[in-house]
Amino acid sequence: MRYATTTTAAERIATDCLIVTLFEKNRLDDTSSALDGITGGVIQAALRNGDITGKSGETLMLYQPHGLKARRLLLLGLGERKSFSPKALGEALASACRQLDQSGSRDAALLMPAALESVTDNYRAASEGVVRSEEALYRFEQCKSKKNPPKRPLKKLTLLARERRLLNAVKKGASHGEAVARGMNLARDLANLPGNICTPNYLAEQARKLARQSDKLKVTALTEKQMEKLGMGALLSVSRGSRQPARLIVMEYRGGKAGGRPVVLVGKGLTFDAGGISLKPAANMDEMKYDMCGGASVIGTLQACVDLELPINVVGIVPASENLPDGEANKPGDIVTSMAGLTIEILNTDAEGRLILCDALTYAERFKPAAVIDIATLTGACIVALGHHISGLLGNDDGLAEELLQAGEASNDRAWRLPMGEEYQKQLESNFADLANIGGKGAGTITAACFFSRFTEKYKWAHLDIAGTAWKSGKEKGATGRPVPLLTELLLQRCKLVP
Ligand code: BES
Ligand code: MN
Ligand code: ZN
């Protein structure tokens, strides 16, 4: 969808559909009251007659409203005034867009709610509105032979700022929101593709495609031979059990000062995780095509950097491989040597994410990072701990962790910090190697992060476990595009571009 912003008065905007918001059990604000007057009282009448009450996402379509240049007037509920926030606008607008996409309107204009008073709230509501609308209109039909697009899709949304002084904030919010949404859509597309199409080589090719759009982005993808030379024995032990060669995708975005230390994002790109010799049960195993969602979020976030031309250096690293059972696959008890020189006893071949990521984390050192954030669908235990709403966050630096928590809060893409410590580190002891790749019973998300901590001592590091948040199961099965909003927010904040 295309987005525009203006301060044109609501009654003078020519559009297929003017969207006016209202609260549950609350008086209309001055502008809405004025619009009600112009239309001969249709809004008040609808409220009085109980056709709309203002519940969040509730809508009432009115046709050919008198006195307006708009063809239709859509009343949109925002819920209760006291619980209103930019996030609430996003949710309600998503519901309106879904409805408009399936009906006659090709374009719409939203009168920003008067309850958004500050510049900050207008910025946030605009970005949240755009992100949630795009999210609602997303469809994945690449693999259907008969596509089924809406007959008259919604193609354009104009945001009407209430006042001149708010216009810039709305404009900025919409443009940031658009970049985030495009990043999420790319991450969702890559993730929704099946494992037989989205292979390590495919991911590398998609990353390369991005580089062709910008001089600031350079993409290379190391081959197994090159990784061999670097001594990436842990990563290569995983791909040895697969016919698809592993790739280490390296995306270097240079938007900041030459020589400025980059933020390095490392995303797990396991394009299919069958578990290896420690084979997973059959039920829902198809969802393990989503085990590359961390990598997809890195690629999506780098696209957002390109879109926004962010003045910062960012490096994306995506170790990409499959994990399958095979005569050459890792066996329980095998010992491999990582690029860092640490030997690892593989007690469970299904704990493969940490094997590919530890070598990628060592590789990250060469960029002299300001911070390293890894993103991985790493542990089922994280779903037990936090469910499907909030990502797990761990790391070795309180400042960086706090920054991520705050960025997650601001972008409505939350994370929650879990502890680490010596007690947990002990669980990784091995009788035969420097460390084991599993930590035994209990605290699976924490021991996985403890494993990484052995490879991240040289820089500030944080780890996001997105096992519960990267995709949805069941009837709504599909990738979510998380945590692209959180990561992009962090970068925007580092660039001081958020009002
Ligand atoms: N990719 C999985 C983690 C996962 C499982 C994410 C289910 C989302 C849903 C990872 O490679 C894995 O298999 N982890 C094991 C680790 C265990 C063997 C220590 C797990 O969580 O069971
Ligand atoms: Mn696994
Ligand atoms: Zn995995």
Short mmCIF file of C-alpha atoms and ligand atoms in Angstrom, two decimals:
data_model
loop_
_atom_site.label_atom_id
_atom_site.label_comp_id
_atom_site.label_asym_id
_atom_site.label_seq_id
_atom_site.Cartn_x
_atom_site.Cartn_y
_atom_site.Cartn_z
CA MET A 1 0.00 0.00 0.00
CA ARG A 2 1.07 3.60 -0.57
CA TYR A 3 0.97 6.18 2.23
CA ALA A 4 0.58 9.94 2.18
CA THR A 5 0.25 12.63 4.83
CA THR A 6 -1.51 15.99 4.73
CA THR A 7 -3.20 18.64 6.86
CA THR A 8 -6.14 19.04 4.49
CA ALA A 9 -9.36 19.41 6.48
CA ALA A 10 -11.34 16.18 6.82
CA GLU A 11 -14.46 17.54 5.10
CA ARG A 12 -12.41 18.68 2.11
CA ILE A 13 -10.46 15.51 1.42
CA ALA A 14 -11.51 13.68 -1.73
CA THR A 15 -11.27 9.97 -0.95
CA ASP A 16 -13.17 6.72 -1.33
CA CYS A 17 -13.44 6.53 2.42
CA LEU A 18 -12.84 8.92 5.29
CA ILE A 19 -12.05 7.10 8.55
CA VAL A 20 -13.09 8.88 11.73
CA THR A 21 -12.30 7.32 15.10
CA LEU A 22 -14.35 7.41 18.28
CA PHE A 23 -14.07 6.13 21.84
CA GLU A 24 -16.41 3.95 23.82
CA LYS A 25 -18.69 5.98 26.12
CA ASN A 26 -17.08 9.30 25.32
CA ARG A 27 -18.07 12.62 23.80
CA LEU A 28 -16.94 13.32 20.24
CA ASP A 29 -13.90 15.58 20.03
CA ASP A 30 -14.29 19.04 18.43
CA THR A 31 -13.36 18.03 14.87
CA SER A 32 -15.59 14.97 14.90
CA SER A 33 -18.37 17.07 16.36
CA ALA A 34 -17.91 19.58 13.56
CA LEU A 35 -17.97 16.75 10.98
CA ASP A 36 -21.12 15.44 12.62
CA GLY A 37 -22.66 18.87 12.15
CA ILE A 38 -21.63 19.06 8.48
CA THR A 39 -23.11 15.62 7.77
CA GLY A 40 -26.40 16.49 9.43
CA GLY A 41 -25.78 14.49 12.60
CA VAL A 42 -25.11 10.98 11.19
CA ILE A 43 -22.35 10.22 13.70
CA GLN A 44 -24.39 11.15 16.76
CA ALA A 45 -27.39 9.32 15.31
CA ALA A 46 -25.33 6.13 14.82
CA LEU A 47 -24.12 6.34 18.41
CA ARG A 48 -27.56 7.15 19.79
CA ASN A 49 -29.16 4.29 17.89
CA GLY A 50 -26.53 1.82 19.07
CA ASP A 51 -25.18 1.00 15.62
CA ILE A 52 -21.69 1.56 16.92
CA THR A 53 -20.44 1.78 20.49
CA GLY A 54 -16.74 2.43 19.95
CA LYS A 55 -15.27 -0.94 20.91
CA SER A 56 -11.73 -1.39 19.58
CA GLY A 57 -11.78 -2.33 15.90
CA GLU A 58 -15.57 -1.98 15.61
CA THR A 59 -16.64 -0.28 12.36
CA LEU A 60 -19.73 1.27 10.80
CA MET A 61 -19.77 2.24 7.13
CA LEU A 62 -21.93 5.20 6.10
CA TYR A 63 -22.46 5.96 2.42
CA GLN A 64 -22.53 9.28 0.58
CA PRO A 65 -22.17 11.37 3.73
CA HIS A 66 -23.71 14.78 3.24
CA GLY A 67 -21.35 17.75 3.08
CA LEU A 68 -18.11 15.73 2.75
CA LYS A 69 -15.94 15.22 -0.31
CA ALA A 70 -15.50 11.60 0.73
CA ARG A 71 -17.65 8.90 -0.89
CA ARG A 72 -17.94 6.98 2.36
CA LEU A 73 -17.51 7.63 6.03
CA LEU A 74 -16.13 4.80 8.16
CA LEU A 75 -16.59 5.17 11.89
CA LEU A 76 -13.89 3.23 13.71
CA GLY A 77 -13.93 2.32 17.40
CA LEU A 78 -10.76 2.78 19.47
CA GLY A 79 -11.97 1.20 22.69
CA GLU A 80 -11.94 3.11 25.96
CA ARG A 81 -10.42 6.55 26.18
CA LYS A 82 -8.44 5.73 29.30
CA SER A 83 -6.62 2.79 27.72
CA PHE A 84 -5.87 4.61 24.46
CA SER A 85 -2.32 4.56 23.08
CA PRO A 86 -0.60 4.66 19.67
CA LYS A 87 -0.65 0.88 19.86
CA ALA A 88 -4.46 0.90 20.22
CA LEU A 89 -4.72 3.02 17.07
CA GLY A 90 -2.58 0.49 15.20
CA GLU A 91 -4.83 -2.38 16.22
CA ALA A 92 -8.04 -0.58 15.28
CA LEU A 93 -6.65 0.67 11.97
CA ALA A 94 -5.55 -2.85 11.05
CA SER A 95 -9.13 -4.01 11.46
CA ALA A 96 -10.41 -1.12 9.30
CA CYS A 97 -7.87 -1.83 6.56
CA ARG A 98 -8.73 -5.51 6.48
CA GLN A 99 -12.37 -4.55 5.95
CA LEU A 100 -11.64 -1.87 3.34
CA ASP A 101 -9.37 -4.23 1.41
CA GLN A 102 -12.30 -6.61 0.95
CA SER A 103 -14.79 -3.92 -0.05
CA GLY A 104 -15.06 -1.19 -2.67
CA SER A 105 -12.69 1.51 -1.43
CA ARG A 106 -9.38 1.77 -3.25
CA ASP A 107 -8.08 4.57 -1.11
CA ALA A 108 -8.85 5.88 2.35
CA ALA A 109 -7.95 8.78 4.62
CA LEU A 110 -7.61 8.53 8.38
CA LEU A 111 -8.24 11.55 10.55
CA MET A 112 -5.58 11.12 13.25
CA PRO A 113 -7.36 10.94 16.65
CA ALA A 114 -7.37 14.20 18.60
CA ALA A 115 -6.40 12.20 21.69
CA LEU A 116 -2.86 12.05 20.24
CA GLU A 117 -1.60 15.34 21.54
CA SER A 118 2.17 15.21 21.54
CA VAL A 119 4.58 15.05 18.63
CA THR A 120 5.87 11.75 20.04
CA ASP A 121 2.40 10.19 20.16
CA ASN A 122 1.63 11.31 16.61
CA TYR A 123 4.91 9.87 15.36
CA ARG A 124 4.31 6.58 17.14
CA ALA A 125 0.65 6.33 16.09
CA ALA A 126 1.55 6.93 12.46
CA SER A 127 4.30 4.32 12.44
CA GLU A 128 2.25 1.83 14.43
CA GLY A 129 -0.74 2.48 12.14
CA VAL A 130 1.29 1.79 9.01
CA VAL A 131 3.05 -1.28 10.43
CA ARG A 132 -0.17 -2.89 11.68
CA SER A 133 -2.09 -2.10 8.47
CA GLU A 134 0.61 -3.65 6.31
CA GLU A 135 0.72 -6.60 8.64
CA ALA A 136 -3.03 -7.05 8.29
CA LEU A 137 -2.98 -6.85 4.48
CA TYR A 138 -0.07 -9.27 4.07
CA ARG A 139 -0.80 -12.34 1.98
CA PHE A 140 1.53 -15.15 0.98
CA GLU A 141 0.47 -16.74 -2.30
CA GLN A 142 3.81 -17.37 -3.99
CA CYS A 143 3.24 -21.11 -4.03
CA LYS A 144 -0.44 -21.15 -5.08
CA SER A 145 -1.08 -21.80 -8.76
CA LYS A 146 -4.28 -19.72 -8.62
CA LYS A 147 -3.75 -16.43 -6.79
CA ASN A 148 -6.77 -14.99 -5.08
CA PRO A 149 -6.24 -11.23 -4.72
CA PRO A 150 -9.07 -8.99 -3.45
CA LYS A 151 -11.25 -7.59 -6.27
CA ARG A 152 -10.79 -3.97 -5.28
CA PRO A 153 -7.78 -3.85 -2.98
CA LEU A 154 -7.04 -0.88 -0.76
CA LYS A 155 -4.06 0.79 -2.43
CA LYS A 156 -3.52 4.07 -0.65
CA LEU A 157 -3.93 5.45 2.84
CA THR A 158 -3.62 9.14 3.66
CA LEU A 159 -2.99 10.22 7.24
CA LEU A 160 -4.61 13.54 8.12
CA ALA A 161 -2.58 15.40 10.73
CA ARG A 162 -4.73 17.53 13.03
CA GLU A 163 -2.38 20.49 13.07
CA ARG A 164 0.56 21.85 11.11
CA ARG A 165 2.87 21.32 14.08
CA LEU A 166 2.12 17.58 14.00
CA LEU A 167 2.52 17.04 10.28
CA ASN A 168 6.24 16.29 10.34
CA ALA A 169 5.87 13.75 13.12
CA VAL A 170 3.09 11.97 11.22
CA LYS A 171 5.15 12.03 8.03
CA LYS A 172 8.23 10.65 9.76
CA GLY A 173 6.20 8.00 11.58
CA ALA A 174 4.58 6.85 8.35
CA SER A 175 7.88 6.66 6.52
CA HIS A 176 9.64 4.76 9.32
CA GLY A 177 6.62 2.50 9.61
CA GLU A 178 6.73 1.78 5.90
CA ALA A 179 10.37 0.70 6.06
CA VAL A 180 9.69 -1.52 9.07
CA ALA A 181 6.67 -3.07 7.34
CA ARG A 182 8.65 -3.72 4.16
CA GLY A 183 11.38 -5.34 6.23
CA MET A 184 8.79 -7.51 7.99
CA ASN A 185 7.19 -8.48 4.70
CA LEU A 186 10.54 -9.58 3.30
CA ALA A 187 11.27 -11.58 6.46
CA ARG A 188 7.80 -13.16 6.30
CA ASP A 189 8.12 -14.08 2.63
CA LEU A 190 11.51 -15.72 3.12
CA ALA A 191 10.26 -17.59 6.18
CA ASN A 192 6.98 -18.77 4.68
CA LEU A 193 8.74 -20.31 1.69
CA PRO A 194 9.21 -24.07 2.13
CA GLY A 195 12.57 -25.66 2.87
CA ASN A 196 12.89 -27.10 -0.61
CA ILE A 197 12.78 -23.60 -2.13
CA CYS A 198 14.33 -21.48 0.63
CA THR A 199 17.70 -23.23 0.89
CA PRO A 200 20.96 -21.68 2.15
CA ASN A 201 21.83 -20.78 -1.44
CA TYR A 202 18.42 -19.19 -1.97
CA LEU A 203 18.84 -17.04 1.14
CA ALA A 204 22.26 -15.96 -0.08
CA GLU A 205 20.80 -15.03 -3.46
CA GLN A 206 18.02 -12.96 -1.86
CA ALA A 207 20.55 -11.10 0.27
CA ARG A 208 22.63 -10.43 -2.84
CA LYS A 209 19.57 -9.04 -4.59
CA LEU A 210 19.27 -6.38 -1.89
CA ALA A 211 22.85 -5.30 -2.45
CA ARG A 212 22.05 -4.52 -6.08
CA GLN A 213 19.62 -1.80 -4.89
CA SER A 214 22.14 0.19 -2.89
CA ASP A 215 25.76 1.32 -3.12
CA LYS A 216 25.90 1.30 0.67
CA LEU A 217 25.25 -2.42 0.96
CA LYS A 218 27.82 -5.08 0.12
CA VAL A 219 26.86 -8.75 0.33
CA THR A 220 29.11 -11.77 0.19
CA ALA A 221 28.29 -15.38 0.97
CA LEU A 222 31.13 -17.61 2.09
CA THR A 223 31.21 -21.13 0.68
CA GLU A 224 31.94 -24.27 2.69
CA LYS A 225 35.48 -24.23 1.34
CA GLN A 226 36.06 -20.72 2.66
CA MET A 227 34.52 -21.65 6.01
CA GLU A 228 36.79 -24.69 6.14
CA LYS A 229 39.80 -22.37 5.81
CA LEU A 230 38.50 -20.26 8.72
CA GLY A 231 38.18 -23.38 10.86
CA MET A 232 34.40 -23.24 11.30
CA GLY A 233 34.23 -26.87 12.41
CA ALA A 234 31.04 -26.45 14.45
CA LEU A 235 29.03 -24.86 11.66
CA LEU A 236 30.29 -27.28 9.02
CA SER A 237 29.52 -30.32 11.19
CA VAL A 238 25.82 -29.44 10.90
CA SER A 239 25.75 -29.00 7.12
CA ARG A 240 27.79 -32.16 6.56
CA GLY A 241 24.57 -34.13 7.10
CA SER A 242 22.78 -32.31 4.29
CA ARG A 243 23.02 -32.25 0.50
CA GLN A 244 22.57 -28.47 0.53
CA PRO A 245 25.89 -26.71 1.11
CA ALA A 246 26.02 -24.23 3.99
CA ARG A 247 26.57 -20.53 3.32
CA LEU A 248 27.71 -17.78 5.63
CA ILE A 249 25.92 -14.69 4.36
CA VAL A 250 27.63 -11.42 5.24
CA MET A 251 25.82 -8.14 4.61
CA GLU A 252 27.78 -4.94 5.22
CA TYR A 253 25.76 -1.74 5.28
CA ARG A 254 27.96 1.35 5.39
CA GLY A 255 25.71 4.31 6.13
CA GLY A 256 27.76 5.78 8.96
CA LYS A 257 31.25 7.19 9.33
CA ALA A 258 34.04 5.27 7.63
CA GLY A 259 35.62 3.20 10.37
CA GLY A 260 32.64 3.68 12.71
CA ARG A 261 32.08 0.52 14.76
CA PRO A 262 29.05 -1.32 13.41
CA VAL A 263 26.11 -2.93 15.12
CA VAL A 264 26.39 -6.58 14.10
CA LEU A 265 23.20 -8.63 13.74
CA VAL A 266 23.68 -12.41 13.61
CA GLY A 267 20.61 -14.44 12.59
CA LYS A 268 20.09 -18.20 12.70
CA GLY A 269 19.41 -19.34 9.13
CA LEU A 270 18.58 -23.01 9.62
CA THR A 271 16.45 -23.52 6.51
CA PHE A 272 15.07 -26.82 7.80
CA ASP A 273 15.62 -28.44 11.19
CA ALA A 274 14.70 -32.12 11.28
CA GLY A 275 16.84 -32.52 14.38
CA GLY A 276 19.50 -34.62 12.65
CA ILE A 277 20.22 -38.06 14.17
CA SER A 278 18.40 -36.84 17.30
CA LEU A 279 15.39 -36.75 15.00
CA LYS A 280 12.37 -34.65 15.92
CA PRO A 281 8.89 -36.22 16.17
CA ALA A 282 6.78 -36.03 12.99
CA ALA A 283 3.96 -33.85 14.33
CA ASN A 284 4.27 -30.27 13.09
CA MET A 285 7.79 -30.87 11.84
CA ASP A 286 6.87 -28.78 8.76
CA GLU A 287 7.13 -25.73 11.03
CA MET A 288 10.85 -26.27 11.27
CA LYS A 289 11.10 -24.51 7.90
CA TYR A 290 10.77 -21.46 10.17
CA ASP A 291 14.08 -22.19 11.84
CA MET A 292 15.63 -19.52 9.62
CA CYS A 293 13.42 -16.72 10.96
CA GLY A 294 16.32 -15.12 12.84
CA GLY A 295 18.27 -14.90 9.58
CA ALA A 296 15.21 -13.60 7.75
CA SER A 297 14.79 -10.86 10.37
CA VAL A 298 18.40 -9.81 9.82
CA ILE A 299 17.89 -9.59 6.06
CA GLY A 300 14.61 -7.69 6.60
CA THR A 301 16.27 -5.25 8.98
CA LEU A 302 19.13 -4.60 6.56
CA GLN A 303 16.55 -3.84 3.87
CA ALA A 304 15.02 -1.30 6.28
CA CYS A 305 18.48 0.27 6.77
CA VAL A 306 18.77 0.65 2.99
CA ASP A 307 15.23 2.06 2.67
CA LEU A 308 15.78 4.60 5.42
CA GLU A 309 19.37 5.34 4.39
CA LEU A 310 20.26 5.14 8.08
CA PRO A 311 23.45 7.02 9.01
CA ILE A 312 25.01 4.07 10.84
CA ASN A 313 27.15 1.05 10.05
CA VAL A 314 25.37 -2.29 10.36
CA VAL A 315 26.64 -5.77 9.54
CA GLY A 316 24.27 -8.71 9.10
CA ILE A 317 25.65 -12.24 9.39
CA VAL A 318 23.45 -15.23 8.55
CA PRO A 319 24.88 -18.72 8.95
CA ALA A 320 22.61 -20.82 6.73
CA SER A 321 22.34 -24.61 6.74
CA GLU A 322 19.94 -27.53 6.97
CA ASN A 323 19.95 -30.03 9.86
CA LEU A 324 19.06 -33.52 8.58
CA PRO A 325 19.78 -37.13 9.48
CA ASP A 326 22.33 -38.73 7.15
CA GLY A 327 25.28 -41.10 7.12
CA GLU A 328 27.57 -38.10 7.37
CA ALA A 329 25.51 -36.23 9.94
CA ASN A 330 26.68 -35.43 13.46
CA LYS A 331 26.19 -38.32 15.89
CA PRO A 332 25.55 -37.93 19.62
CA GLY A 333 28.96 -37.99 21.27
CA ASP A 334 30.81 -36.49 18.31
CA ILE A 335 33.32 -33.80 19.21
CA VAL A 336 33.96 -30.86 16.87
CA THR A 337 36.33 -27.91 17.03
CA SER A 338 34.86 -24.43 16.66
CA MET A 339 36.53 -21.49 14.93
CA ALA A 340 37.32 -20.07 18.39
CA GLY A 341 39.30 -23.24 19.14
CA LEU A 342 36.87 -24.52 21.79
CA THR A 343 35.96 -28.17 21.38
CA ILE A 344 32.27 -29.11 21.65
CA GLU A 345 30.76 -32.46 22.53
CA ILE A 346 27.52 -32.83 20.60
CA LEU A 347 25.25 -34.67 23.01
CA ASN A 348 22.10 -33.84 21.05
CA THR A 349 22.28 -33.14 17.32
CA ASP A 350 19.03 -31.17 17.57
CA ALA A 351 20.85 -28.43 19.48
CA GLU A 352 22.35 -27.37 16.15
CA GLY A 353 21.52 -23.66 16.22
CA ARG A 354 24.25 -22.94 18.74
CA LEU A 355 26.72 -24.92 16.62
CA ILE A 356 26.22 -22.78 13.54
CA LEU A 357 25.88 -19.56 15.51
CA CYS A 358 29.00 -19.94 17.67
CA ASP A 359 31.23 -19.82 14.59
CA ALA A 360 29.26 -16.88 13.17
CA LEU A 361 29.70 -15.08 16.52
CA THR A 362 33.45 -15.64 16.36
CA TYR A 363 33.47 -14.37 12.79
CA ALA A 364 31.71 -11.19 14.03
CA GLU A 365 34.88 -10.19 15.96
CA ARG A 366 36.60 -9.05 12.78
CA PHE A 367 34.14 -6.17 12.40
CA LYS A 368 35.18 -4.62 15.76
CA PRO A 369 31.52 -4.35 16.69
CA ALA A 370 29.94 -1.65 18.84
CA ALA A 371 27.48 -4.37 19.81
CA VAL A 372 26.49 -7.83 18.59
CA ILE A 373 22.89 -9.02 18.71
CA ASP A 374 22.06 -12.56 17.72
CA ILE A 375 18.52 -13.57 16.83
CA ALA A 376 17.53 -17.23 16.82
CA THR A 377 14.61 -19.64 17.01
CA LEU A 378 16.80 -21.41 19.49
CA THR A 379 14.89 -23.29 22.17
CA GLY A 380 11.48 -24.85 22.68
CA ALA A 381 12.10 -24.00 26.35
CA CYS A 382 11.66 -20.32 25.52
CA ILE A 383 8.08 -21.05 24.45
CA VAL A 384 7.49 -22.78 27.78
CA ALA A 385 8.86 -19.75 29.62
CA LEU A 386 7.33 -16.85 27.67
CA GLY A 387 4.74 -18.32 25.31
CA HIS A 388 4.17 -16.72 21.94
CA HIS A 389 3.94 -13.07 22.94
CA ILE A 390 7.37 -12.00 24.11
CA SER A 391 10.88 -12.87 22.92
CA GLY A 392 13.57 -14.05 25.34
CA LEU A 393 16.50 -11.70 25.91
CA LEU A 394 19.85 -12.58 27.46
CA GLY A 395 23.33 -11.10 27.24
CA ASN A 396 26.54 -9.93 28.83
CA ASP A 397 25.89 -6.18 28.95
CA ASP A 398 23.19 -4.48 31.04
CA GLY A 399 23.19 -1.31 28.94
CA LEU A 400 22.62 -3.16 25.69
CA ALA A 401 19.94 -5.36 27.26
CA GLU A 402 18.13 -2.29 28.60
CA GLU A 403 18.32 -0.65 25.16
CA LEU A 404 16.73 -3.72 23.56
CA LEU A 405 13.98 -3.94 26.18
CA GLN A 406 13.14 -0.31 25.63
CA ALA A 407 13.20 -0.61 21.82
CA GLY A 408 10.89 -3.61 22.08
CA GLU A 409 8.49 -1.67 24.28
CA ALA A 410 8.49 1.34 21.94
CA SER A 411 7.97 -0.71 18.78
CA ASN A 412 5.35 -3.03 20.28
CA ASP A 413 7.67 -6.00 19.71
CA ARG A 414 8.54 -6.90 23.27
CA ALA A 415 11.34 -8.90 24.83
CA TRP A 416 11.88 -10.04 28.43
CA ARG A 417 15.24 -10.58 30.05
CA LEU A 418 16.22 -13.90 31.59
CA PRO A 419 19.19 -14.33 33.94
CA MET A 420 22.54 -16.02 33.33
CA GLY A 421 25.27 -17.09 35.77
CA GLU A 422 27.91 -19.55 36.90
CA GLU A 423 25.34 -22.04 38.21
CA TYR A 424 23.94 -22.38 34.72
CA GLN A 425 27.36 -22.38 33.02
CA LYS A 426 28.18 -25.53 35.03
CA GLN A 427 25.39 -27.40 33.26
CA LEU A 428 27.46 -27.26 30.06
CA GLU A 429 30.45 -29.19 31.45
CA SER A 430 31.59 -32.15 29.36
CA ASN A 431 33.76 -35.11 30.38
CA PHE A 432 35.42 -35.19 27.00
CA ALA A 433 35.47 -31.72 25.44
CA ASP A 434 35.67 -28.06 26.50
CA LEU A 435 31.90 -27.87 26.66
CA ALA A 436 28.77 -29.81 25.74
CA ASN A 437 26.14 -28.51 23.35
CA ILE A 438 23.27 -29.11 25.79
CA GLY A 439 22.82 -28.21 29.43
CA GLY A 440 20.62 -31.06 30.58
CA LYS A 441 17.29 -30.70 32.37
CA GLY A 442 16.01 -27.25 33.22
CA ALA A 443 16.61 -23.68 32.02
CA GLY A 444 17.12 -24.67 28.37
CA THR A 445 16.94 -21.08 27.12
CA ILE A 446 19.48 -19.93 29.68
CA THR A 447 21.99 -22.72 29.12
CA ALA A 448 21.77 -22.08 25.36
CA ALA A 449 22.69 -18.44 25.98
CA CYS A 450 25.47 -19.58 28.35
CA PHE A 451 26.84 -21.64 25.47
CA PHE A 452 26.99 -18.47 23.32
CA SER A 453 28.58 -16.48 26.12
CA ARG A 454 31.77 -18.55 25.70
CA PHE A 455 32.10 -17.13 22.20
CA THR A 456 31.13 -13.51 22.87
CA GLU A 457 33.59 -12.41 25.54
CA LYS A 458 35.29 -9.86 23.29
CA TYR A 459 32.30 -7.56 22.73
CA LYS A 460 28.96 -6.33 24.08
CA TRP A 461 26.47 -9.00 23.22
CA ALA A 462 22.75 -9.71 23.45
CA HIS A 463 20.76 -12.73 22.37
CA LEU A 464 17.10 -12.79 21.32
CA ASP A 465 15.39 -16.19 21.49
CA ILE A 466 12.45 -15.85 19.09
CA ALA A 467 11.28 -19.49 19.14
CA GLY A 468 7.84 -18.39 20.37
CA THR A 469 7.42 -15.13 18.48
CA ALA A 470 8.77 -15.68 14.94
CA TRP A 471 5.76 -17.52 13.60
CA LYS A 472 2.19 -18.56 14.37
CA SER A 473 0.88 -22.13 14.28
CA GLY A 474 -2.57 -23.51 13.62
CA LYS A 475 -5.16 -21.89 11.39
CA GLU A 476 -3.17 -18.67 11.12
CA LYS A 477 0.08 -20.49 10.40
CA GLY A 478 2.62 -18.02 9.08
CA ALA A 479 5.69 -15.97 9.88
CA THR A 480 5.24 -12.78 11.93
CA GLY A 481 8.23 -10.76 10.73
CA ARG A 482 9.38 -10.28 14.32
CA PRO A 483 11.75 -8.93 15.59
CA VAL A 484 12.27 -6.59 12.61
CA PRO A 485 10.34 -3.80 14.43
CA LEU A 486 12.49 -4.10 17.56
CA LEU A 487 15.79 -4.22 15.66
CA THR A 488 14.91 -1.32 13.36
CA GLU A 489 13.75 0.71 16.35
CA LEU A 490 17.08 0.15 18.07
CA LEU A 491 18.96 1.34 15.00
CA LEU A 492 16.66 4.37 14.51
CA GLN A 493 17.25 5.30 18.15
CA ARG A 494 21.00 4.92 17.81
CA CYS A 495 20.75 7.32 14.86
CA LYS A 496 18.67 9.70 17.05
CA LEU A 497 15.90 9.70 14.45
CA VAL A 498 13.03 8.96 16.82
CA PRO A 499 11.22 12.03 18.21
N1 BES B 1 14.94 -24.96 16.24
C1 BES B 1 14.85 -25.66 17.46
C2 BES B 1 14.13 -24.88 18.56
C3 BES B 1 12.63 -24.76 18.39
C4 BES B 1 11.81 -25.83 18.65
C5 BES B 1 12.07 -23.56 18.03
C6 BES B 1 10.44 -25.69 18.51
C7 BES B 1 10.71 -23.42 17.92
C8 BES B 1 9.89 -24.49 18.15
C9 BES B 1 16.25 -25.97 17.99
O1 BES B 1 17.19 -26.27 17.03
C10 BES B 1 16.11 -27.18 18.85
O2 BES B 1 15.80 -28.21 18.34
N2 BES B 1 16.34 -27.01 20.15
C11 BES B 1 16.22 -28.07 21.08
C12 BES B 1 17.38 -27.96 22.05
C13 BES B 1 17.51 -29.15 22.94
C14 BES B 1 17.92 -30.36 22.15
C15 BES B 1 18.55 -28.83 23.99
C16 BES B 1 14.88 -27.91 21.82
O3 BES B 1 14.50 -26.78 22.14
O4 BES B 1 14.24 -28.92 22.04
MN MN B 2 17.18 -28.30 16.51
ZN ZN B 3 16.92 -25.45 15.21
#
